[in-house]
């Protein structure tokens, strides 16, 4: 199953997970996925994020935009995507998902999409691939309470990192 959102800037792909009495196996990246998503892109870095329950990881992006492939390995999260591409028909629109490890979804974000997530499971592991190497000089973000995002987070006991506490309202002139 393949669904596109936010003027095609966000694609959601349902993958096959093989479960048995030992656990599970799924392919997070390969030729079939590249063909289905039409990425035409080679990712240069893989990252893993571990978050405890109620951890909120705010809206981040790179000023030199990159593409990302995101998937939940373990847990349950509320994930929100916002189109921050000024040239897009869906500029500042959002798409929100509540997913668990049983959802079997991979999200492909084109350049110009920002995301944030709230960890709702006791242990949450997210894998993601990026099309450019991390560069702290290009790092940017905006408040998880942004009026543009207008997200109703599914917890009142948010655990927020220092960087996300310092992020301000989105300044669309800086995009």
mmCIF file of C-alpha atoms in Angstrom:
data_model
loop_
_atom_site.group_PDB
_atom_site.id
_atom_site.type_symbol
_atom_site.label_atom_id
_atom_site.label_comp_id
_atom_site.label_asym_id
_atom_site.label_seq_id
_atom_site.Cartn_x
_atom_site.Cartn_y
_atom_site.Cartn_z
ATOM 1 C CA UNK A 1 0.000 0.000 0.000
ATOM 2 C CA UNK A 2 1.315 3.416 -0.967
ATOM 3 C CA UNK A 3 -0.249 6.751 0.034
ATOM 4 C CA UNK A 4 1.012 10.253 -0.749
ATOM 5 C CA UNK A 5 0.305 13.346 1.351
ATOM 6 C CA UNK A 6 1.358 17.020 1.521
ATOM 7 C CA UNK A 7 1.596 17.578 -2.254
ATOM 8 C CA UNK A 8 3.537 14.337 -2.585
ATOM 9 C CA UNK A 9 6.210 15.508 -0.142
ATOM 10 C CA UNK A 10 5.307 12.693 2.243
ATOM 11 C CA UNK A 11 4.775 9.109 1.177
ATOM 12 C CA UNK A 12 3.567 6.357 3.474
ATOM 13 C CA UNK A 13 4.434 2.785 2.482
ATOM 14 C CA UNK A 14 3.128 -0.350 4.195
ATOM 15 C CA UNK A 15 5.788 -3.064 4.305
ATOM 16 C CA UNK A 16 5.583 -6.804 4.900
ATOM 17 C CA UNK A 17 6.682 -7.995 8.316
ATOM 18 C CA UNK A 18 7.398 -11.682 8.818
ATOM 19 C CA UNK A 19 6.544 -12.879 12.329
ATOM 20 C CA UNK A 20 7.072 -16.266 13.933
ATOM 21 C CA UNK A 21 7.713 -17.697 17.392
ATOM 22 C CA UNK A 22 11.268 -16.278 17.386
ATOM 23 C CA UNK A 23 10.292 -12.675 16.661
ATOM 24 C CA UNK A 24 10.044 -10.764 13.392
ATOM 25 C CA UNK A 25 11.940 -9.713 10.286
ATOM 26 C CA UNK A 26 11.309 -6.900 7.806
ATOM 27 C CA UNK A 27 13.263 -5.247 5.049
ATOM 28 C CA UNK A 28 13.559 -1.522 5.795
ATOM 29 C CA UNK A 29 15.248 -0.572 2.528
ATOM 30 C CA UNK A 30 15.803 -2.221 -0.825
ATOM 31 C CA UNK A 31 15.199 -2.125 -4.558
ATOM 32 C CA UNK A 32 11.447 -2.705 -4.286
ATOM 33 C CA UNK A 33 11.056 0.167 -1.821
ATOM 34 C CA UNK A 34 13.174 2.472 -3.988
ATOM 35 C CA UNK A 35 11.019 1.557 -7.000
ATOM 36 C CA UNK A 36 7.727 2.039 -5.121
ATOM 37 C CA UNK A 37 8.722 5.327 -3.517
ATOM 38 C CA UNK A 38 10.500 6.604 -6.627
ATOM 39 C CA UNK A 39 13.182 8.129 -4.435
ATOM 40 C CA UNK A 40 15.962 7.907 -6.982
ATOM 41 C CA UNK A 41 18.088 8.780 -4.006
ATOM 42 C CA UNK A 42 20.889 7.053 -2.214
ATOM 43 C CA UNK A 43 20.814 7.552 1.508
ATOM 44 C CA UNK A 44 24.188 8.251 3.119
ATOM 45 C CA UNK A 45 23.527 7.696 6.814
ATOM 46 C CA UNK A 46 21.396 5.452 9.035
ATOM 47 C CA UNK A 47 20.309 6.583 12.493
ATOM 48 C CA UNK A 48 18.492 4.970 15.404
ATOM 49 C CA UNK A 49 16.558 6.951 17.988
ATOM 50 C CA UNK A 50 15.567 5.437 21.352
ATOM 51 C CA UNK A 51 12.991 7.283 23.457
ATOM 52 C CA UNK A 52 11.297 6.514 26.732
ATOM 53 C CA UNK A 53 7.581 7.096 27.261
ATOM 54 C CA UNK A 54 6.470 10.759 27.026
ATOM 55 C CA UNK A 55 9.657 11.948 25.305
ATOM 56 C CA UNK A 56 8.810 14.548 22.677
ATOM 57 C CA UNK A 57 11.346 15.116 19.920
ATOM 58 C CA UNK A 58 10.443 18.407 18.312
ATOM 59 C CA UNK A 59 10.270 19.765 14.792
ATOM 60 C CA UNK A 60 13.760 19.609 13.298
ATOM 61 C CA UNK A 61 15.068 20.150 9.796
ATOM 62 C CA UNK A 62 18.249 21.020 7.936
ATOM 63 C CA UNK A 63 18.599 24.433 6.260
ATOM 64 C CA UNK A 64 20.266 22.538 3.426
ATOM 65 C CA UNK A 65 17.238 20.237 2.987
ATOM 66 C CA UNK A 66 17.522 16.477 3.000
ATOM 67 C CA UNK A 67 15.264 13.549 2.348
ATOM 68 C CA UNK A 68 14.469 11.016 5.060
ATOM 69 C CA UNK A 69 13.053 7.537 5.397
ATOM 70 C CA UNK A 70 11.535 6.898 8.835
ATOM 71 C CA UNK A 71 10.141 3.706 10.366
ATOM 72 C CA UNK A 72 9.128 2.553 13.828
ATOM 73 C CA UNK A 73 10.896 -0.588 15.016
ATOM 74 C CA UNK A 74 9.438 -0.824 18.523
ATOM 75 C CA UNK A 75 6.837 1.045 20.535
ATOM 76 C CA UNK A 76 4.044 3.460 19.776
ATOM 77 C CA UNK A 77 4.344 7.080 18.653
ATOM 78 C CA UNK A 78 2.360 10.093 17.616
ATOM 79 C CA UNK A 79 4.228 11.510 14.618
ATOM 80 C CA UNK A 80 3.473 14.806 12.896
ATOM 81 C CA UNK A 81 4.787 15.989 9.531
ATOM 82 C CA UNK A 82 4.622 19.628 8.392
ATOM 83 C CA UNK A 83 5.283 20.926 4.904
ATOM 84 C CA UNK A 84 7.792 23.791 5.228
ATOM 85 C CA UNK A 85 8.500 24.091 1.504
ATOM 86 C CA UNK A 86 7.353 27.622 0.554
ATOM 87 C CA UNK A 87 6.812 26.553 -3.072
ATOM 88 C CA UNK A 88 4.445 23.729 -2.125
ATOM 89 C CA UNK A 89 0.657 23.864 -2.497
ATOM 90 C CA UNK A 90 0.420 22.433 1.031
ATOM 91 C CA UNK A 91 2.857 24.877 2.679
ATOM 92 C CA UNK A 92 2.382 24.783 6.487
ATOM 93 C CA UNK A 93 -0.170 21.961 6.279
ATOM 94 C CA UNK A 94 0.329 18.949 8.514
ATOM 95 C CA UNK A 95 -0.321 15.234 8.487
ATOM 96 C CA UNK A 96 -0.480 13.311 11.741
ATOM 97 C CA UNK A 97 -0.295 9.572 12.473
ATOM 98 C CA UNK A 98 -0.642 7.440 15.573
ATOM 99 C CA UNK A 99 1.345 4.281 14.879
ATOM 100 C CA UNK A 100 2.660 1.238 16.701
ATOM 101 C CA UNK A 101 5.242 -1.380 15.812
ATOM 102 C CA UNK A 102 2.323 -3.387 14.380
ATOM 103 C CA UNK A 103 1.482 -0.634 11.855
ATOM 104 C CA UNK A 104 4.269 -1.731 9.465
ATOM 105 C CA UNK A 105 4.710 1.730 7.938
ATOM 106 C CA UNK A 106 7.666 3.493 6.391
ATOM 107 C CA UNK A 107 7.480 7.253 5.781
ATOM 108 C CA UNK A 108 9.479 8.881 3.007
ATOM 109 C CA UNK A 109 9.931 12.628 3.459
ATOM 110 C CA UNK A 110 11.067 14.691 0.492
ATOM 111 C CA UNK A 111 13.041 17.883 1.016
ATOM 112 C CA UNK A 112 10.909 20.513 2.746
ATOM 113 C CA UNK A 113 9.070 18.319 5.249
ATOM 114 C CA UNK A 114 9.728 18.609 8.981
ATOM 115 C CA UNK A 115 8.640 16.088 11.600
ATOM 116 C CA UNK A 116 8.226 15.679 15.334
ATOM 117 C CA UNK A 117 7.141 12.737 17.421
ATOM 118 C CA UNK A 118 5.907 11.869 20.888
ATOM 119 C CA UNK A 119 6.899 8.480 22.327
ATOM 120 C CA UNK A 120 3.842 6.745 23.754
ATOM 121 C CA UNK A 121 5.179 3.234 24.374
ATOM 122 C CA UNK A 122 7.441 2.404 27.325
ATOM 123 C CA UNK A 123 10.342 1.844 24.917
ATOM 124 C CA UNK A 124 10.347 3.347 21.416
ATOM 125 C CA UNK A 125 12.913 2.730 18.700
ATOM 126 C CA UNK A 126 12.828 4.604 15.410
ATOM 127 C CA UNK A 127 15.107 3.966 12.461
ATOM 128 C CA UNK A 128 15.734 6.586 9.843
ATOM 129 C CA UNK A 129 17.894 7.172 6.824
ATOM 130 C CA UNK A 130 19.017 10.583 5.588
ATOM 131 C CA UNK A 131 20.209 11.731 2.167
ATOM 132 C CA UNK A 132 22.904 14.070 3.519
ATOM 133 C CA UNK A 133 25.372 13.832 6.366
ATOM 134 C CA UNK A 134 24.463 15.703 9.534
ATOM 135 C CA UNK A 135 25.895 19.215 9.744
ATOM 136 C CA UNK A 136 25.261 21.130 12.965
ATOM 137 C CA UNK A 137 25.605 24.458 11.078
ATOM 138 C CA UNK A 138 22.522 23.549 9.005
ATOM 139 C CA UNK A 139 20.453 22.413 11.959
ATOM 140 C CA UNK A 140 17.184 24.248 12.572
ATOM 141 C CA UNK A 141 13.913 23.678 14.342
ATOM 142 C CA UNK A 142 10.776 25.279 15.672
ATOM 143 C CA UNK A 143 8.606 24.907 18.729
ATOM 144 C CA UNK A 144 6.575 21.757 19.278
ATOM 145 C CA UNK A 145 3.837 24.202 20.378
ATOM 146 C CA UNK A 146 3.937 26.097 17.075
ATOM 147 C CA UNK A 147 0.664 27.741 16.056
ATOM 148 C CA UNK A 148 1.372 26.485 12.533
ATOM 149 C CA UNK A 149 1.521 22.907 13.768
ATOM 150 C CA UNK A 150 -1.369 23.235 16.223
ATOM 151 C CA UNK A 151 -0.748 19.705 17.520
ATOM 152 C CA UNK A 152 -2.734 18.245 20.389
ATOM 153 C CA UNK A 153 -0.030 16.050 21.881
ATOM 154 C CA UNK A 154 -1.379 12.839 23.415
ATOM 155 C CA UNK A 155 0.370 13.287 26.775
ATOM 156 C CA UNK A 156 0.425 15.993 29.424
ATOM 157 C CA UNK A 157 3.678 14.657 30.952
ATOM 158 C CA UNK A 158 6.045 15.668 28.169
ATOM 159 C CA UNK A 159 9.778 15.091 28.563
ATOM 160 C CA UNK A 160 11.489 17.675 26.378
ATOM 161 C CA UNK A 161 15.188 18.094 25.604
ATOM 162 C CA UNK A 162 16.961 21.414 26.101
ATOM 163 C CA UNK A 163 17.266 22.069 22.363
ATOM 164 C CA UNK A 164 13.517 21.642 21.864
ATOM 165 C CA UNK A 165 12.744 23.846 24.878
ATOM 166 C CA UNK A 166 14.736 26.656 23.236
ATOM 167 C CA UNK A 167 13.115 26.393 19.820
ATOM 168 C CA UNK A 168 10.864 29.345 19.023
ATOM 169 C CA UNK A 169 7.810 29.787 16.836
ATOM 170 C CA UNK A 170 8.431 29.004 13.186
ATOM 171 C CA UNK A 171 9.639 32.095 11.315
ATOM 172 C CA UNK A 172 8.500 31.496 7.734
ATOM 173 C CA UNK A 173 10.886 34.228 6.537
ATOM 174 C CA UNK A 174 13.804 32.000 7.543
ATOM 175 C CA UNK A 175 12.694 29.082 5.382
#
